[in-house]
Amino acid sequence: MVHHEVLSLRTTKRAQFSDITRDIHNTVAKSGIRNGVLSACSLHTTAGMTINENADPSVASDVLWKLGQLVPHQDAYHHAEGNSDSHTKASLVGLSVQVPLQDGRLVLGTWQSVYFCEFDGPRSRRVHVTITGE
Amino acid sequence: MVHHEVLSLRTTKRAQFSDITRDIHNTVAKSGIRNGVLSACSLHTTAGMTINENADPSVASDVLWKLGQLVPHQDAYHHAEGNSDSHTKASLVGLSVQVPLQDGRLVLGTWQSVYFCEFDGPRSRRVHVTITGE
Amino acid sequence: MVHHEVLSLRTTKRAQFSDITRDIHNTVAKSGIRNGVLSACSLHTTAGMTINENADPSVASDVLWKLGQLVPHQDAYHHAEGNSDSHTKASLVGLSVQVPLQDGRLVLGTWQSVYFCEFDGPRSRRVHVTITGE
């Protein structure tokens, strides 16, 4: 069985981690699939996906700050749109995550949440969720 | 249903992003699978896979330039082959990508292409594509 | 068909790559699945997964050293636990890997091994392996 769903979100800052774990859980409930794997894929090239801590919001802000230090907004880039840092960060964190689905529930560690990683917002964004299994 | 296919390519520079989206599309056509997920995995340790912009080639060159700044070719590495930078970049961008497959077509955003990321070329390289679905 | 299995391991250093390829192979043998994809997901937020070289151990130590240079343990972080570097590195290398499964065996390149990437050890850790296929 295969279930597809597109999540829409609106980011509010240039760089921001948005916790979409609740939306991801909802796609599982709708799918009727109980065992398999869920893939969540950013449909953009200046925004990625990651899994990280959900307890202390300073974790996400520290990760974003360090990414900004490593890949500054202004640098000796050639791309005329001025967002080569965003493209670089998307490739570094990756465009998608996968989460196991076992007995009807997503397998996430105690502190894990699924984050949409905005690197060139604020914008309207889409995440394609695919669940394959039985 | 599961479909496997190995793509071969020849890179021409030490560091290079090669757009293999057309080849990826061809594997879907051959597979007969209409819904599921496609995985494209680099079979190497000094080359990875990513998804990024296909419109302006300066995006790929900016990303490669910034990766080269962060992880220089020459540094205080111990590995005798002199390509520890390539191994590091492969782990940073990741060895594989996944792309949703819906109603017979790959779901890629408007500006998204699938890139093989050479970090220690030029070489002959292979990408293993697996499509699972129905 | 879907097969789930949780691997447990004990890391012995703060930052360490542990080769779990043999354990991953064992999950395939137990699953009875012969064609599909294997996903191996870290259930933590300060440890990731990657694929890299298995021949010369200095490759893994060079990659870890360079990651430590890029994302130092001590920096202007706000997260009180003092491990924001570990969270950042986990998002950079990624939380999971995927490996094709063809005719009963995992498709890994000649030099590829699957590594659990500890960035905040030593600790007891878990990796969730899911195999989907037929």
Tab-separated table of C-alpha atoms in Angstrom:
chain	number	residue	atom	x	y	z
A	1	MET	CA	0.000	0.000	0.000
A	2	VAL	CA	1.102	3.549	-0.728
A	3	HIS	CA	-0.332	6.783	0.690
A	4	HIS	CA	0.575	10.272	-0.556
A	5	GLU	CA	-0.177	13.579	1.093
A	6	VAL	CA	1.111	17.126	0.650
A	7	LEU	CA	1.527	19.333	3.725
A	8	SER	CA	1.444	23.101	3.268
A	9	LEU	CA	3.019	25.526	5.681
A	10	ARG	CA	3.857	29.197	5.911
A	11	THR	CA	7.230	30.126	7.359
A	12	THR	CA	7.720	33.464	9.076
A	13	LYS	CA	11.492	34.056	9.143
A	14	ARG	CA	14.416	33.772	6.739
A	15	ALA	CA	15.828	30.784	8.646
A	16	GLN	CA	13.556	28.701	10.859
A	17	PHE	CA	12.913	25.124	11.963
A	18	SER	CA	9.164	24.324	11.956
A	19	ASP	CA	8.060	21.284	13.926
A	20	ILE	CA	5.650	19.351	11.663
A	21	THR	CA	5.554	16.146	13.729
A	22	ARG	CA	1.833	16.497	14.506
A	23	ASP	CA	0.987	16.878	10.798
A	24	ILE	CA	3.133	13.860	9.995
A	25	HIS	CA	1.287	11.800	12.629
A	26	ASN	CA	-2.017	12.856	11.040
A	27	THR	CA	-0.974	11.521	7.634
A	28	VAL	CA	-0.350	8.117	9.234
A	29	ALA	CA	-3.807	8.053	10.800
A	30	LYS	CA	-5.417	8.856	7.432
A	31	SER	CA	-3.331	6.319	5.504
A	32	GLY	CA	-4.565	3.153	7.190
A	33	ILE	CA	-1.046	1.739	6.794
A	34	ARG	CA	0.289	0.143	9.986
A	35	ASN	CA	3.805	-1.039	9.106
A	36	GLY	CA	6.367	0.439	6.745
A	37	VAL	CA	8.326	3.642	6.293
A	38	LEU	CA	7.266	7.276	5.997
A	39	SER	CA	9.241	9.676	3.789
A	40	ALA	CA	8.834	13.439	4.149
A	41	CYS	CA	10.389	15.373	1.265
A	42	SER	CA	10.819	19.131	0.875
A	43	LEU	CA	9.659	20.181	-2.624
A	44	HIS	CA	12.060	23.150	-2.642
A	45	THR	CA	15.778	23.829	-3.105
A	46	THR	CA	16.293	26.387	-0.336
A	47	ALA	CA	14.595	24.385	2.422
A	48	GLY	CA	15.296	20.913	3.772
A	49	MET	CA	14.095	18.430	6.367
A	50	THR	CA	15.703	17.130	9.554
A	51	ILE	CA	14.976	15.379	12.827
A	52	ASN	CA	16.191	16.994	16.039
A	53	GLU	CA	15.297	17.772	19.656
A	54	ASN	CA	11.830	19.021	20.579
A	55	ALA	CA	12.315	19.803	24.285
A	56	ASP	CA	14.457	22.947	24.415
A	57	PRO	CA	13.858	25.414	21.546
A	58	SER	CA	17.428	26.681	21.961
A	59	VAL	CA	18.654	23.478	20.264
A	60	ALA	CA	17.015	24.432	16.965
A	61	SER	CA	18.211	28.032	17.285
A	62	ASP	CA	21.775	26.900	18.080
A	63	VAL	CA	21.803	24.591	15.042
A	64	LEU	CA	20.485	27.412	12.824
A	65	TRP	CA	23.033	29.850	14.258
A	66	LYS	CA	25.925	27.475	13.638
A	67	LEU	CA	24.723	26.756	10.072
A	68	GLY	CA	24.619	30.514	9.503
A	69	GLN	CA	28.187	30.835	10.778
A	70	LEU	CA	29.415	28.046	8.505
A	71	VAL	CA	27.502	29.245	5.443
A	72	PRO	CA	27.023	33.032	5.661
A	73	HIS	CA	24.259	34.793	3.733
A	74	GLN	CA	26.744	37.154	2.084
A	75	ASP	CA	29.848	35.618	0.563
A	76	ALA	CA	31.724	35.333	-2.751
A	77	TYR	CA	28.803	33.569	-4.448
A	78	HIS	CA	27.930	33.991	-8.141
A	79	HIS	CA	24.216	33.087	-8.130
A	80	ALA	CA	22.385	36.354	-8.741
A	81	GLU	CA	19.432	35.688	-6.420
A	82	GLY	CA	21.630	36.104	-3.351
A	83	ASN	CA	20.473	32.889	-1.667
A	84	SER	CA	23.311	30.472	-2.388
A	85	ASP	CA	23.692	30.033	1.373
A	86	SER	CA	20.128	28.680	1.480
A	87	HIS	CA	20.800	26.210	-1.347
A	88	THR	CA	23.988	25.063	0.404
A	89	LYS	CA	22.264	24.544	3.755
A	90	ALA	CA	19.452	22.566	2.091
A	91	SER	CA	21.987	20.142	0.607
A	92	LEU	CA	23.847	19.916	3.939
A	93	VAL	CA	20.859	18.995	6.118
A	94	GLY	CA	19.242	17.068	3.283
A	95	LEU	CA	15.941	17.316	1.467
A	96	SER	CA	14.092	14.470	3.166
A	97	VAL	CA	13.784	12.344	6.283
A	98	GLN	CA	12.484	8.849	6.796
A	99	VAL	CA	10.629	7.570	9.856
A	100	PRO	CA	9.758	3.927	10.569
A	101	LEU	CA	6.061	3.050	11.005
A	102	GLN	CA	5.390	0.108	13.314
A	103	ASP	CA	2.020	-1.193	14.511
A	104	GLY	CA	0.266	1.969	13.431
A	105	ARG	CA	2.576	4.472	15.062
A	106	LEU	CA	5.662	6.369	13.945
A	107	VAL	CA	8.870	5.272	15.638
A	108	LEU	CA	10.540	8.438	16.907
A	109	GLY	CA	12.971	8.616	19.827
A	110	THR	CA	11.855	10.319	23.038
A	111	TRP	CA	13.281	13.694	22.092
A	112	GLN	CA	12.851	13.486	18.303
A	113	SER	CA	10.633	15.783	16.275
A	114	VAL	CA	10.448	16.189	12.504
A	115	TYR	CA	11.428	19.673	11.346
A	116	PHE	CA	10.915	21.544	8.098
A	117	CYS	CA	14.088	23.629	7.697
A	118	GLU	CA	13.430	27.004	6.114
A	119	PHE	CA	16.599	28.689	4.841
A	120	ASP	CA	15.136	31.381	2.555
A	121	GLY	CA	11.820	32.483	4.021
A	122	PRO	CA	9.359	33.705	4.817
A	123	ARG	CA	7.488	31.707	2.166
A	124	SER	CA	4.655	29.284	1.507
A	125	ARG	CA	6.169	25.809	1.432
A	126	ARG	CA	5.149	22.213	0.704
A	127	VAL	CA	6.277	18.854	2.053
A	128	HIS	CA	5.385	15.651	0.200
A	129	VAL	CA	4.710	12.740	2.567
A	130	THR	CA	4.730	9.196	1.213
A	131	ILE	CA	3.959	6.156	3.345
A	132	THR	CA	4.769	2.724	1.923
A	133	GLY	CA	3.904	-0.470	3.746
A	134	GLU	CA	1.045	-2.770	4.662
B	1	MET	CA	6.752	-4.470	-6.442
B	2	VAL	CA	10.446	-3.660	-6.465
B	3	HIS	CA	12.550	-2.465	-9.400
B	4	HIS	CA	16.358	-2.196	-9.354
B	5	GLU	CA	18.595	-0.450	-11.833
B	6	VAL	CA	22.217	0.693	-11.824
B	7	LEU	CA	23.131	3.946	-13.554
B	8	SER	CA	26.704	4.426	-14.761
B	9	LEU	CA	28.279	7.789	-15.330
B	10	ARG	CA	31.689	9.298	-16.013
B	11	THR	CA	32.601	12.447	-14.133
B	12	THR	CA	35.071	14.910	-15.633
B	13	LYS	CA	36.292	17.051	-12.724
B	14	ARG	CA	37.512	16.526	-9.159
B	15	ALA	CA	34.333	18.126	-7.735
B	16	GLN	CA	31.174	18.268	-9.843
B	17	PHE	CA	27.391	18.006	-9.582
B	18	SER	CA	25.973	15.866	-12.435
B	19	ASP	CA	22.247	16.202	-13.117
B	20	ILE	CA	20.905	12.641	-13.497
B	21	THR	CA	17.203	13.518	-13.331
B	22	ARG	CA	16.522	12.321	-16.877
B	23	ASP	CA	18.113	8.923	-16.151
B	24	ILE	CA	16.080	8.673	-12.947
B	25	HIS	CA	12.879	9.375	-14.889
B	26	ASN	CA	13.807	6.612	-17.340
B	27	THR	CA	14.078	4.025	-14.551
B	28	VAL	CA	10.520	4.866	-13.521
B	29	ALA	CA	9.211	4.342	-17.042
B	30	LYS	CA	10.899	0.946	-17.225
B	31	SER	CA	9.746	-0.175	-13.779
B	32	GLY	CA	6.006	-0.198	-14.410
B	33	ILE	CA	5.540	0.990	-10.809
B	34	ARG	CA	3.133	3.924	-10.482
B	35	ASN	CA	3.071	4.745	-6.779
B	36	GLY	CA	5.786	4.485	-4.152
B	37	VAL	CA	9.224	5.879	-3.454
B	38	LEU	CA	12.424	5.953	-5.493
B	39	SER	CA	15.814	5.718	-3.754
B	40	ALA	CA	19.004	6.687	-5.570
B	41	CYS	CA	22.155	5.583	-3.721
B	42	SER	CA	25.794	6.370	-4.518
B	43	LEU	CA	27.833	3.154	-4.355
B	44	HIS	CA	30.988	5.073	-3.399
B	45	THR	CA	32.480	6.789	-0.341
B	46	THR	CA	33.848	9.936	-1.989
B	47	ALA	CA	30.666	10.858	-3.881
B	48	GLY	CA	27.150	11.501	-2.656
B	49	MET	CA	23.677	12.433	-3.870
B	50	THR	CA	21.587	15.569	-3.423
B	51	ILE	CA	18.633	17.482	-4.803
B	52	ASN	CA	19.104	21.128	-5.732
B	53	GLU	CA	18.265	23.827	-8.285
B	54	ASN	CA	18.378	23.089	-12.008
B	55	ALA	CA	17.776	26.569	-13.454
B	56	ASP	CA	20.988	28.532	-12.823
B	57	PRO	CA	24.198	26.442	-12.973
B	58	SER	CA	25.871	28.919	-10.613
B	59	VAL	CA	23.845	27.413	-7.756
B	60	ALA	CA	25.654	24.076	-8.055
B	61	SER	CA	29.012	25.799	-8.468
B	62	ASP	CA	28.365	28.034	-5.428
B	63	VAL	CA	27.430	25.000	-3.297
B	64	LEU	CA	30.575	23.170	-4.437
B	65	TRP	CA	32.717	26.245	-3.787
B	66	LYS	CA	31.346	26.666	-0.273
B	67	LEU	CA	31.829	22.951	0.489
B	68	GLY	CA	35.424	23.314	-0.673
B	69	GLN	CA	35.906	26.280	1.646
B	70	LEU	CA	34.480	24.402	4.629
B	71	VAL	CA	36.358	21.168	3.908
B	72	PRO	CA	39.622	21.991	2.078
B	73	HIS	CA	41.415	19.400	-0.022
B	74	GLN	CA	44.655	19.877	1.914
B	75	ASP	CA	44.411	19.884	5.695
B	76	ALA	CA	45.774	18.076	8.763
B	77	TYR	CA	44.265	14.742	7.661
B	78	HIS	CA	45.894	11.350	8.360
B	79	HIS	CA	44.359	9.222	5.561
B	80	ALA	CA	47.204	8.524	3.141
B	81	GLU	CA	45.166	8.749	-0.071
B	82	GLY	CA	44.781	12.515	0.325
B	83	ASN	CA	41.023	12.545	-0.230
B	84	SER	CA	39.644	12.857	3.299
B	85	ASP	CA	37.911	16.041	2.168
B	86	SER	CA	35.960	13.956	-0.374
B	87	HIS	CA	34.921	11.405	2.262
B	88	THR	CA	33.821	14.216	4.581
B	89	LYS	CA	31.753	15.958	1.905
B	90	ALA	CA	30.067	12.673	0.963
B	91	SER	CA	28.907	12.193	4.559
B	92	LEU	CA	27.794	15.829	4.770
B	93	VAL	CA	25.562	15.863	1.682
B	94	GLY	CA	24.583	12.234	2.212
B	95	LEU	CA	24.885	9.100	0.131
B	96	SER	CA	21.313	8.867	-1.131
B	97	VAL	CA	18.137	10.760	-1.956
B	98	GLN	CA	14.528	9.686	-2.035
B	99	VAL	CA	11.865	10.944	-4.433
B	100	PRO	CA	8.117	10.224	-4.184
B	101	LEU	CA	6.474	8.453	-7.136
B	102	GLN	CA	2.802	9.300	-7.646
B	103	ASP	CA	0.523	8.224	-10.488
B	104	GLY	CA	3.459	7.193	-12.623
B	105	ARG	CA	5.550	10.317	-12.267
B	106	LEU	CA	8.282	11.444	-9.889
B	107	VAL	CA	7.252	14.238	-7.546
B	108	LEU	CA	9.951	16.895	-7.807
B	109	GLY	CA	9.465	20.599	-7.077
B	110	THR	CA	9.573	23.066	-9.966
B	111	TRP	CA	13.279	23.822	-9.544
B	112	GLN	CA	14.432	20.436	-8.246
B	113	SER	CA	16.875	18.159	-10.043
B	114	VAL	CA	18.633	15.055	-8.735
B	115	TYR	CA	22.418	15.441	-8.642
B	116	PHE	CA	25.238	12.950	-8.356
B	117	CYS	CA	27.878	14.744	-6.268
B	118	GLU	CA	31.421	13.907	-7.327
B	119	PHE	CA	34.025	14.885	-4.747
B	120	ASP	CA	37.050	12.898	-5.942
B	121	GLY	CA	36.871	12.647	-9.729
B	122	PRO	CA	37.201	12.305	-12.526
B	123	ARG	CA	36.050	8.691	-12.276
B	124	SER	CA	33.573	6.107	-13.509
B	125	ARG	CA	30.740	6.006	-10.993
B	126	ARG	CA	27.574	4.031	-10.257
B	127	VAL	CA	24.219	4.935	-8.705
B	128	HIS	CA	21.859	2.185	-7.552
B	129	VAL	CA	18.207	3.109	-8.090
B	130	THR	CA	15.509	1.165	-6.254
B	131	ILE	CA	11.790	1.805	-6.724
B	132	THR	CA	9.381	0.235	-4.241
B	133	GLY	CA	5.624	0.540	-4.610
B	134	GLU	CA	2.652	-0.741	-6.564
C	1	MET	CA	6.425	-7.310	3.492
C	2	VAL	CA	7.861	-5.220	6.309
C	3	HIS	CA	10.450	-6.258	8.894
C	4	HIS	CA	11.395	-4.181	11.948
C	5	GLU	CA	14.336	-4.655	14.253
C	6	VAL	CA	16.051	-2.506	16.869
C	7	LEU	CA	19.823	-2.691	17.217
C	8	SER	CA	21.392	-1.705	20.532
C	9	LEU	CA	24.948	-0.560	20.913
C	10	ARG	CA	27.205	0.992	23.526
C	11	THR	CA	29.527	3.754	22.375
C	12	THR	CA	32.787	4.374	24.212
C	13	LYS	CA	33.859	7.918	23.246
C	14	ARG	CA	32.256	11.348	22.910
C	15	ALA	CA	32.570	11.240	19.107
C	16	GLN	CA	32.903	7.923	17.319
C	17	PHE	CA	31.847	6.099	14.150
C	18	SER	CA	30.735	2.521	14.925
C	19	ASP	CA	30.590	0.116	11.987
C	20	ILE	CA	27.253	-1.742	12.285
C	21	THR	CA	27.291	-3.309	8.818
C	22	ARG	CA	27.412	-6.864	10.182
C	23	ASP	CA	24.365	-6.244	12.399
C	24	ILE	CA	22.534	-4.722	9.433
C	25	HIS	CA	23.302	-7.809	7.330
C	26	ASN	CA	21.905	-9.993	10.119
C	27	THR	CA	18.569	-8.163	10.068
C	28	VAL	CA	18.251	-8.973	6.363
C	29	ALA	CA	18.873	-12.673	6.964
C	30	LYS	CA	16.180	-12.745	9.643
C	31	SER	CA	13.642	-10.779	7.608
C	32	GLY	CA	13.158	-13.244	4.777
C	33	ILE	CA	12.775	-10.257	2.429
C	34	ARG	CA	14.860	-10.544	-0.746
C	35	ASN	CA	14.189	-7.329	-2.672
C	36	GLY	CA	13.480	-3.831	-1.440
C	37	VAL	CA	15.117	-1.146	0.647
C	38	LEU	CA	16.567	-1.132	4.158
C	39	SER	CA	16.338	1.993	6.327
C	40	ALA	CA	18.501	2.389	9.416
C	41	CYS	CA	17.399	5.275	11.648
C	42	SER	CA	19.101	6.695	14.745
C	43	LEU	CA	16.504	7.122	17.513
C	44	HIS	CA	18.477	9.998	19.057
C	45	THR	CA	19.139	13.694	18.404
C	46	THR	CA	22.879	13.793	19.141
C	47	ALA	CA	23.831	10.806	16.965
C	48	GLY	CA	23.294	10.143	13.264
C	49	MET	CA	23.936	7.567	10.579
C	50	THR	CA	26.216	7.595	7.559
C	51	ILE	CA	27.916	5.371	5.000
C	52	ASN	CA	31.655	5.712	4.502
C	53	GLU	CA	34.900	3.822	3.943
C	54	ASN	CA	35.661	0.643	5.880
C	55	ALA	CA	39.268	-0.029	4.761
C	56	ASP	CA	41.411	2.615	6.468
C	57	PRO	CA	40.178	3.658	9.951
C	58	SER	CA	41.847	7.053	9.460
C	59	VAL	CA	39.010	8.000	7.087
C	60	ALA	CA	36.453	7.905	9.900
C	61	SER	CA	38.806	9.719	12.276
C	62	ASP	CA	39.552	12.402	9.645
C	63	VAL	CA	35.826	12.950	9.033
C	64	LEU	CA	35.183	13.209	12.789
C	65	TRP	CA	38.129	15.584	13.236
C	66	LYS	CA	36.921	17.861	10.441
C	67	LEU	CA	33.351	17.854	11.819
C	68	GLY	CA	34.796	18.851	15.191
C	69	GLN	CA	36.712	21.704	13.564
C	70	LEU	CA	33.595	22.966	11.770
C	71	VAL	CA	31.302	22.582	14.781
C	72	PRO	CA	33.362	22.965	17.978
C	73	HIS	CA	32.132	21.560	21.293
C	74	GLN	CA	32.461	24.953	22.996
C	75	ASP	CA	30.986	27.940	21.191
C	76	ALA	CA	28.430	30.733	21.654
C	77	TYR	CA	25.544	28.264	22.044
C	78	HIS	CA	22.515	28.875	24.283
C	79	HIS	CA	21.347	25.278	24.932
C	80	ALA	CA	22.185	24.617	28.593
C	81	GLU	CA	23.216	20.970	28.187
C	82	GLY	CA	26.416	21.987	26.365
C	83	ASN	CA	25.924	19.578	23.471
C	84	SER	CA	24.608	21.831	20.696
C	85	ASP	CA	27.592	20.748	18.605
C	86	SER	CA	26.311	17.169	18.796
C	87	HIS	CA	22.798	18.190	17.708
C	88	THR	CA	24.257	20.191	14.817
C	89	LYS	CA	26.463	17.334	13.625
C	90	ALA	CA	23.521	14.902	13.773
C	91	SER	CA	21.509	17.147	11.439
C	92	LEU	CA	24.518	17.604	9.144
C	93	VAL	CA	25.299	13.909	8.593
C	94	GLY	CA	21.628	12.982	8.824
C	95	LEU	CA	19.625	10.693	11.060
C	96	SER	CA	19.224	7.747	8.698
C	97	VAL	CA	20.662	5.874	5.742
C	98	GLN	CA	19.030	3.681	3.130
C	99	VAL	CA	20.570	0.621	1.488
C	100	PRO	CA	19.113	-1.288	-1.489
C	101	LEU	CA	18.326	-4.980	-0.979
C	102	GLN	CA	18.595	-7.097	-4.127
C	103	ASP	CA	18.272	-10.887	-4.439
C	104	GLY	CA	18.697	-11.356	-0.715
C	105	ARG	CA	21.785	-9.243	-0.217
C	106	LEU	CA	22.419	-5.608	0.639
C	107	VAL	CA	23.869	-3.555	-2.198
C	108	LEU	CA	26.886	-1.741	-0.764
C	109	GLY	CA	29.868	-0.521	-2.770
C	110	THR	CA	33.224	-2.249	-2.320
C	111	TRP	CA	34.442	0.193	0.321
C	112	GLN	CA	31.106	1.066	1.919
C	113	SER	CA	30.186	0.319	5.508
C	114	VAL	CA	27.211	1.569	7.520
C	115	TYR	CA	28.238	3.691	10.501
C	116	PHE	CA	26.400	4.799	13.608
C	117	CYS	CA	27.745	8.316	14.287
C	118	GLU	CA	28.053	9.080	17.984
C	119	PHE	CA	28.447	12.787	18.713
C	120	ASP	CA	27.670	12.905	22.454
C	121	GLY	CA	28.833	9.650	23.989
C	122	PRO	CA	29.665	7.427	25.590
C	123	ARG	CA	26.064	6.190	25.783
C	124	SER	CA	23.723	3.282	25.147
C	125	ARG	CA	22.143	3.852	21.753
C	126	ARG	CA	19.477	2.342	19.500
C	127	VAL	CA	19.091	2.099	15.729
C	128	HIS	CA	15.715	1.173	14.230
C	129	VAL	CA	16.061	-0.953	11.087
C	130	THR	CA	13.096	-1.292	8.740
C	131	ILE	CA	13.151	-3.460	5.614
C	132	THR	CA	10.333	-3.044	3.101
C	133	GLY	CA	10.047	-5.223	0.014
C	134	GLU	CA	9.054	-8.652	-1.183
